[in-house]
Amino acid sequence: MKDTQYMMEALRLAEKGMSYVAPNPLVGAVIVKNDVIIGTGYHQRYGGAHAEIEAIRAAGRNTQGSTMYVTLEPCATRWKGKKHPPCTDAILAAGIREVHIAHKDPNKKVHGKGIELLRKNGVTVTEGLCKQDAMLMNQAYITNTYFKKNFIHLKIAMSLDGVMSLNNGDSKWISGSEARKEVHSLRARYQSVMVGAATVRKDNPLLTVRHVEGPNPARIILDHNASTPIDAHIVETACETKTVLFISESSIKAQFKKIEMLTRASVECIEIPLHYGRSLKSFLAHSVERLYEMGITSVLLEGGRRVAKACLELGLWDRLSVYISPMILGTGVSVFPEMEEPIISMKDAQRYLTRWMPRDDGMHVECYNPTCLVDL
């Protein structure tokens, strides 16, 4: 039982690096000797010391014969561009005799090598402790590293009867204040937040982090027709927070004067080739690929309805957050699409790994794409 408790503490520490370490993984480490924690550490920022090093430094000279609990396999190799020496060197030098690892690193340069090197040097290594919790925590890193794609987190708010907005477009507020505050925490965790231009025109959002501490994500707007108003909040604050508009090739040419005005306001206007603009689904899919090429590896997709529906139809999402409000609207617009090939047997229905979290203002359901638990 204590092993699990120590690893859970390492996981808690790792989450403190949220918002600051991307595209690196979240990692926490705990060093124990004689059933007493003597050192802890976590990866605090991109380019900073690794969790294992922080924990060893915190433990001082008392590490001989101790046990380490670390949420990700320690690195054991050097390569061009790597900022720090292998953590396995420090573990061996500290005389740590036993290491518990939640799971292997999906990075092929590391995968299995840290475990192998430690064992060759007489260190007892076990893996798999709190594995699922650790993999879900680092779902974005695993998606980036293993599948070579950006991580898409889709957020939806709806009523008990599955309505996202009324027929007249009114959706303020389906979610409660607690849920809305939680969304700001989500924004702080991701490199970017994405919405459609219709959301910008209708709600004029800032799409920044408020109510909690954390960095602002880049704001990504799917704007096929270059319809974002020049006086929109996201345009007026583009010099402070990175703002990107994906615009169709035809609209770039037809509205070149407006594009110039947006560019002068520090908005980055990216042209999407004509053949990708024939449907919202292809426009969205290509825009997501372009973001990955730009080094933006995580996206919080906040909608609106058409963008969310396209994401669901494409199966683009890796994580789905559904905020269910305790109200029945009876009529309105549902975000969930009709399937092109309807399920005719319950045994054929996809069941997702989920977490259910009751809130004072409703229910929060987290769904995870099964690929996030790839066998490492």
XYZ file of C-alpha atoms in Angstrom:
376
model
C 0.000 0.000 0.000
C 2.821 2.411 0.813
C 4.320 1.910 -2.636
C 1.071 3.150 -4.165
C 0.938 6.108 -1.788
C 4.476 7.174 -2.675
C 3.752 6.937 -6.405
C 0.527 8.895 -5.987
C 2.557 11.607 -4.263
C 4.941 11.590 -7.233
C 1.950 11.998 -9.558
C 0.632 14.890 -7.468
C 4.017 16.588 -7.707
C 4.215 16.003 -11.455
C 0.950 17.865 -12.036
C 2.515 21.015 -10.575
C 4.447 21.306 -13.821
C 1.203 21.576 -15.796
C 1.228 24.593 -18.154
C 4.999 25.031 -17.974
C 6.778 21.945 -19.345
C 5.130 21.286 -22.746
C 6.052 19.662 -25.027
C 7.991 17.731 -22.366
C 6.165 15.232 -20.122
C 4.934 15.854 -16.610
C 7.230 13.953 -14.224
C 7.393 13.702 -10.447
C 9.807 11.788 -8.214
C 9.867 10.769 -4.545
C 12.840 9.253 -2.701
C 12.146 7.110 0.378
C 14.518 5.638 2.975
C 13.453 3.619 5.989
C 9.794 4.409 5.205
C 10.455 8.156 5.331
C 10.328 10.530 2.357
C 13.746 12.195 2.193
C 13.482 14.019 -1.119
C 10.905 15.071 -3.709
C 11.033 16.833 -7.038
C 9.195 17.482 -10.265
C 9.928 18.820 -13.724
C 9.070 22.466 -13.184
C 9.565 24.089 -16.581
C 10.643 23.298 -20.115
C 14.437 23.179 -20.204
C 14.663 22.880 -16.420
C 16.084 20.052 -14.315
C 14.333 16.697 -14.491
C 12.265 15.415 -11.568
C 14.806 12.757 -10.597
C 17.573 15.345 -10.304
C 15.401 17.687 -8.243
C 14.525 14.854 -5.845
C 18.156 13.741 -5.468
C 19.236 17.320 -4.746
C 16.472 17.669 -2.153
C 17.537 14.428 -0.439
C 21.133 15.607 -0.052
C 23.741 12.994 0.893
C 21.269 10.584 2.443
C 20.349 8.620 -0.706
C 22.563 5.534 -0.339
C 20.332 2.440 -0.279
C 17.130 4.435 -0.827
C 14.133 3.817 -3.115
C 12.886 6.151 -5.836
C 9.317 6.402 -7.151
C 9.154 8.169 -10.504
C 6.175 8.631 -12.818
C 8.118 8.082 -16.066
C 11.121 5.975 -17.056
C 14.384 7.872 -16.380
C 16.360 8.844 -19.473
C 19.603 6.950 -20.092
C 21.001 8.369 -23.319
C 22.340 11.565 -24.792
C 21.379 12.983 -28.169
C 21.828 16.191 -30.092
C 19.706 18.966 -28.605
C 19.123 17.200 -25.278
C 19.524 19.769 -22.530
C 20.579 17.543 -19.612
C 22.752 14.472 -18.947
C 20.999 11.110 -18.402
C 19.063 10.836 -15.147
C 20.241 7.245 -14.773
C 23.782 8.558 -14.173
C 22.570 10.594 -11.213
C 20.479 7.708 -9.837
C 23.476 5.373 -9.895
C 25.806 8.001 -8.415
C 23.331 8.576 -5.571
C 23.405 4.895 -4.612
C 19.658 4.418 -5.011
C 19.052 0.659 -4.871
C 15.432 0.385 -6.022
C 13.360 2.332 -8.565
C 9.601 2.090 -9.122
C 8.482 3.416 -12.528
C 4.866 4.042 -13.564
C 5.516 3.320 -17.253
C 8.125 3.327 -19.993
C 8.845 6.493 -21.966
C 7.163 6.379 -25.419
C 10.131 8.274 -26.860
C 12.088 5.684 -28.887
C 15.371 7.299 -27.780
C 14.521 6.432 -24.182
C 12.026 3.552 -24.330
C 13.291 0.672 -22.190
C 16.875 1.922 -22.157
C 16.673 3.521 -18.715
C 15.233 0.378 -17.166
C 17.831 -1.822 -18.860
C 20.785 0.321 -17.778
C 19.655 0.507 -14.152
C 19.144 -3.253 -13.956
C 22.543 -3.911 -15.507
C 24.059 -1.861 -12.710
C 22.330 -3.788 -9.941
C 19.339 -1.534 -9.321
C 16.016 -3.307 -8.720
C 13.451 -1.839 -11.123
C 9.702 -2.434 -11.135
C 7.252 -0.859 -13.573
C 3.489 -0.518 -13.783
C 2.712 1.072 -10.412
C -0.199 3.529 -10.958
C 0.386 3.103 -14.700
C -3.059 4.159 -15.909
C -3.086 7.316 -13.776
C 0.356 8.268 -15.047
C -0.534 7.629 -18.696
C -3.732 9.661 -18.480
C -1.807 12.507 -16.882
C 0.661 12.465 -19.777
C -1.882 11.696 -22.474
C -0.791 14.717 -24.528
C 2.897 13.764 -24.384
C 2.148 10.156 -25.337
C -0.030 11.280 -28.261
C 2.672 13.665 -29.506
C 5.557 11.229 -29.097
C 4.010 7.880 -29.991
C 1.476 8.892 -32.636
C 3.307 11.976 -33.970
C 0.200 14.158 -33.823
C -1.123 16.930 -31.669
C -3.388 16.203 -28.750
C -6.995 17.330 -29.177
C -9.141 17.947 -26.101
C -12.763 18.673 -27.035
C -14.962 20.473 -24.503
C -18.766 20.395 -24.685
C -21.430 21.866 -22.379
C -24.976 20.571 -22.659
C -28.274 20.058 -20.839
C -29.541 16.770 -19.403
C -31.344 16.110 -22.689
C -28.222 16.675 -24.777
C -28.937 20.217 -26.009
C -25.922 22.474 -26.580
C -27.841 25.609 -27.573
C -31.398 26.725 -28.236
C -32.615 26.956 -31.816
C -32.028 30.717 -31.754
C -28.371 30.131 -30.834
C -28.696 31.118 -27.169
C -26.339 29.046 -24.983
C -25.458 31.407 -22.101
C -25.181 29.847 -19.735
C -25.762 26.124 -20.015
C -22.726 25.399 -17.853
C -22.502 26.698 -14.304
C -19.945 29.064 -12.793
C -17.865 26.217 -11.336
C -17.587 24.557 -14.732
C -16.664 27.847 -16.426
C -13.891 28.448 -13.909
C -12.595 24.940 -14.558
C -12.363 25.755 -18.273
C -9.895 28.538 -17.456
C -7.734 25.963 -15.684
C -7.913 23.818 -18.810
C -6.832 26.720 -21.016
C -3.758 27.218 -18.862
C -2.732 23.597 -19.482
C -2.766 23.743 -23.269
C -0.586 25.409 -25.872
C -3.639 26.561 -27.819
C -7.395 27.051 -27.653
C -9.478 26.726 -30.824
C -12.931 28.012 -31.792
C -14.797 28.744 -34.988
C -15.264 32.260 -36.355
C -18.995 32.080 -35.587
C -18.153 31.915 -31.872
C -15.934 34.984 -32.221
C -18.656 36.945 -34.037
C -21.403 35.897 -31.624
C -19.667 35.953 -28.230
C -16.601 38.165 -28.839
C -14.536 36.081 -26.371
C -11.030 36.841 -25.112
C -10.087 33.137 -24.886
C -7.491 33.956 -22.237
C -6.825 32.512 -18.782
C -8.698 34.324 -16.024
C -9.885 33.404 -12.505
C -6.815 31.128 -12.128
C -3.077 31.588 -12.564
C -1.392 30.310 -15.707
C -0.118 31.300 -19.142
C -2.457 32.230 -21.967
C -2.696 29.691 -24.788
C -2.347 30.685 -28.423
C -5.813 31.507 -29.801
C -6.676 29.621 -32.978
C -9.684 30.651 -35.063
C -11.118 28.614 -37.925
C -12.176 31.489 -40.156
C -12.824 30.200 -43.671
C -14.293 33.491 -44.930
C -12.084 35.937 -42.992
C -15.184 37.075 -41.088
C -13.515 37.894 -37.755
C -14.316 41.545 -36.973
C -11.379 43.951 -36.827
C -12.626 45.205 -33.459
C -12.959 41.710 -31.932
C -11.282 41.258 -28.547
C -8.914 38.634 -29.947
C -7.719 41.101 -32.606
C -7.358 44.037 -30.234
C -5.223 41.918 -27.866
C -3.246 40.010 -30.521
C -0.086 41.955 -29.693
C -0.269 40.483 -26.168
C -1.393 36.902 -26.895
C -0.530 34.853 -29.992
C -3.549 34.805 -32.295
C -3.832 32.710 -35.465
C -6.578 32.764 -38.085
C -6.858 29.904 -40.550
C -8.403 31.408 -43.674
C -9.245 29.849 -47.026
C -7.080 30.634 -50.026
C -9.996 32.285 -51.826
C -10.775 34.599 -48.897
C -7.113 35.571 -48.489
C -7.160 36.798 -52.102
C -10.633 38.351 -52.036
C -10.123 40.254 -48.763
C -6.471 41.189 -48.992
C -7.069 44.662 -47.481
C -8.689 43.157 -44.388
C -5.883 40.592 -44.152
C -3.388 43.462 -44.161
C -5.283 45.145 -41.304
C -5.337 41.914 -39.303
C -1.628 41.387 -39.910
C -0.824 44.935 -38.762
C -2.746 44.119 -35.581
C -0.310 41.195 -34.989
C -2.791 38.516 -36.072
C -1.131 35.641 -37.938
C -3.236 34.801 -41.003
C -2.526 31.343 -42.414
C -3.808 30.349 -45.840
C -5.585 27.014 -46.217
C -5.469 25.637 -49.801
C -8.731 25.752 -51.698
C -9.289 21.979 -51.816
C -9.238 21.785 -48.003
C -11.907 24.446 -47.701
C -14.733 22.531 -49.348
C -16.044 21.253 -46.017
C -15.594 22.208 -42.384
C -14.291 18.719 -41.605
C -11.437 18.908 -44.118
C -10.722 22.521 -43.101
C -10.499 21.497 -39.443
C -8.379 18.407 -40.106
C -5.862 20.336 -42.224
C -5.700 23.201 -39.723
C -4.886 20.760 -36.931
C -2.087 19.272 -39.064
C -0.708 22.742 -39.740
C -0.651 23.471 -36.006
C 1.440 20.359 -35.403
C 3.886 21.494 -38.092
C 4.067 24.860 -36.285
C 5.073 23.113 -33.048
C 1.699 23.511 -31.330
C 1.189 20.035 -29.945
C -1.909 20.437 -27.770
C -5.280 21.981 -28.620
C -8.263 22.708 -26.375
C -11.182 22.777 -28.794
C -13.969 24.864 -27.279
C -16.330 24.892 -30.258
C -18.790 26.192 -31.211
C -21.365 23.651 -32.211
C -20.384 23.111 -35.857
C -16.682 22.785 -35.057
C -17.364 20.391 -32.173
C -19.643 18.299 -34.382
C -16.987 18.131 -37.115
C -14.416 17.013 -34.550
C -16.724 14.238 -33.336
C -17.574 13.101 -36.862
C -13.874 12.933 -37.765
C -12.978 11.168 -34.512
C -10.190 13.736 -34.035
C -10.533 14.024 -30.283
C -8.206 12.331 -27.819
C -9.990 13.548 -24.706
C -13.601 14.688 -24.389
C -14.915 16.786 -21.505
C -18.690 16.943 -21.233
C -20.228 19.365 -18.731
C -23.838 18.337 -18.092
C -26.077 20.970 -16.571
C -29.100 19.934 -14.454
C -31.701 21.392 -16.830
C -34.019 20.037 -19.511
C -34.495 22.348 -22.491
C -36.818 20.132 -24.518
C -35.754 21.627 -27.833
C -32.585 22.942 -29.386
C -29.424 21.869 -31.146
C -27.578 18.677 -30.225
C -23.851 18.507 -30.855
C -23.684 14.748 -31.249
C -23.804 13.744 -34.908
C -25.907 11.063 -36.498
C -23.618 8.212 -37.471
C -23.224 7.462 -41.166
C -23.359 3.761 -40.321
C -25.798 3.425 -37.389
C -25.056 0.831 -34.734
C -27.521 -2.051 -34.970
C -26.277 -4.030 -31.971
C -25.243 -2.800 -28.513
C -22.207 -5.074 -28.601
C -20.858 -2.959 -31.479
C -21.038 0.297 -29.511
C -17.723 1.858 -28.502
C -17.296 2.110 -24.743
C -14.832 4.745 -23.564
C -12.703 4.957 -20.489
C -14.502 7.580 -18.409
C -14.309 9.459 -15.165
C -17.474 10.906 -13.612
C -17.079 13.950 -11.367
C -20.168 15.443 -9.702
C -20.195 19.237 -9.312
C -22.477 21.558 -7.379
C -23.675 22.927 -10.722
C -23.912 19.655 -12.651
C -21.880 16.659 -13.754
C -18.461 16.613 -15.422
C -17.667 13.538 -17.522
C -14.169 12.887 -18.896
C -13.878 10.452 -21.802
C -10.558 9.169 -23.089
C -9.738 7.769 -26.504
C -8.634 4.149 -25.931
C -5.423 4.781 -27.913
C -4.125 6.857 -24.985
C -3.506 3.599 -23.115
C -1.280 2.134 -25.819
C 0.879 -0.687 -24.497
C 4.221 0.899 -23.674
